[in-house]
CSV table of C-alpha atoms in Angstrom, one decimal:
chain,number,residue,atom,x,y,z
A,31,UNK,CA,15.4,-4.1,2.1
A,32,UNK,CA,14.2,-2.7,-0.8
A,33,UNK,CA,15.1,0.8,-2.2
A,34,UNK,CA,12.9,3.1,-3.9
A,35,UNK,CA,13.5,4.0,-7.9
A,36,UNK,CA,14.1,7.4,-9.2
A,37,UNK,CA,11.3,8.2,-11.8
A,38,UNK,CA,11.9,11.2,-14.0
A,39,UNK,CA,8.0,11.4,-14.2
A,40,UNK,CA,7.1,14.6,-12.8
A,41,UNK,CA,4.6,14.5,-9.4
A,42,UNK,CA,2.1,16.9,-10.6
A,43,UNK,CA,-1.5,18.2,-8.7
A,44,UNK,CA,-3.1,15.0,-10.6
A,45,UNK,CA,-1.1,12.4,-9.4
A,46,UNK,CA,-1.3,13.8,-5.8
A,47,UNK,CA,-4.9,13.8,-6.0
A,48,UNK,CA,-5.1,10.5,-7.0
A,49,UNK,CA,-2.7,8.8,-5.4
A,50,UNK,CA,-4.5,10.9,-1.9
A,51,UNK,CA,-8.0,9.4,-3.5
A,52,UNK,CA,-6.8,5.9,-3.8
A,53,UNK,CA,-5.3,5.8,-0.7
A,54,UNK,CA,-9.2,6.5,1.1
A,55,UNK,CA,-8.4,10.2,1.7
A,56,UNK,CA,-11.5,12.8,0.6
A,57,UNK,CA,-11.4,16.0,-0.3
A,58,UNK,CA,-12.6,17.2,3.0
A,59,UNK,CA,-9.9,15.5,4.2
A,60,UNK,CA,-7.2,16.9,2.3
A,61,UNK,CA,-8.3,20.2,3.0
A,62,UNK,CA,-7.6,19.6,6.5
A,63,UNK,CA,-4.3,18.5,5.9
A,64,UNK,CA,-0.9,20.3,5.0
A,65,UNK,CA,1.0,18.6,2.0
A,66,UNK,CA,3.5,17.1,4.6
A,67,UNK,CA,0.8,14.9,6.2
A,68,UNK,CA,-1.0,13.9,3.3
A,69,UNK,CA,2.1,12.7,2.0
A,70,UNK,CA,2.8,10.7,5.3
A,71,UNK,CA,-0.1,9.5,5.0
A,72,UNK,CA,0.1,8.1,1.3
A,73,UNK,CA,3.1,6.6,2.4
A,74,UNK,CA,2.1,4.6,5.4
A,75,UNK,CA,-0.6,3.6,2.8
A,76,UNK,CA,1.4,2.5,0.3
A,77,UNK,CA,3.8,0.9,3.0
A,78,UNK,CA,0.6,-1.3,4.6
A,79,UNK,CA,-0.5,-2.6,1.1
A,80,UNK,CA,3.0,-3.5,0.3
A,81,UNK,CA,3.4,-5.6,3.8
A,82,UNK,CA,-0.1,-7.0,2.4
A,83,UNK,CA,0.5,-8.2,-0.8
A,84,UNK,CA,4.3,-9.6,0.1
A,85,UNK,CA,2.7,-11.6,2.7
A,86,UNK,CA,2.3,-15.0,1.5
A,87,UNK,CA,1.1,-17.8,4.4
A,88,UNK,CA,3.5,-21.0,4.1
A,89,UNK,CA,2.2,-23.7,2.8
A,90,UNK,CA,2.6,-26.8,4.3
A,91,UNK,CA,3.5,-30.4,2.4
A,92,UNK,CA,0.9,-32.9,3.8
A,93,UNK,CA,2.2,-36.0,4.9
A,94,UNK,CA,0.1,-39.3,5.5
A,95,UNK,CA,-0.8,-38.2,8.9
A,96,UNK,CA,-2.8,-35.1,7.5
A,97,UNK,CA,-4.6,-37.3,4.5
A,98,UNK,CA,-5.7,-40.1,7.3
A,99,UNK,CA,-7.0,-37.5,9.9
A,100,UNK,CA,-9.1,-35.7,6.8
């Protein structure tokens, strides 16, 4: 399992709004929304285009069978 790193950048308004943004949520949105929930949000976000991106089909080695039925 992989653990989070500590960043000693600070988590200001901007980066909140655009990490919200880029994770599909608008303004209207947001409005609607306490911190707490927009936060749960970016991080089921964040989680989903992790599993995404990790996810890599295997590749099967063809054998002689495969090159005579192609």
């Amino acid at each position: 399992m992989k653990t989070s790193q500590k960043s000693d950048e600070p988590f200001d308004d901007e980066s909140y709004l655009y990490i919200a943004k880029k994770a599909g949520l608008s303004f209207e949105e947001m409005q609607m929304m306490d911190m707490g929930q927009v936060m749960d949000y970016i991080t089921e976000y964040v989680n989903s285009e992790t599993k995404q991106s990790e996810y890599k089909p295997k590749a099967n080695k063809a054998n002689q069978a495969m090159f005579d039925s192609f």
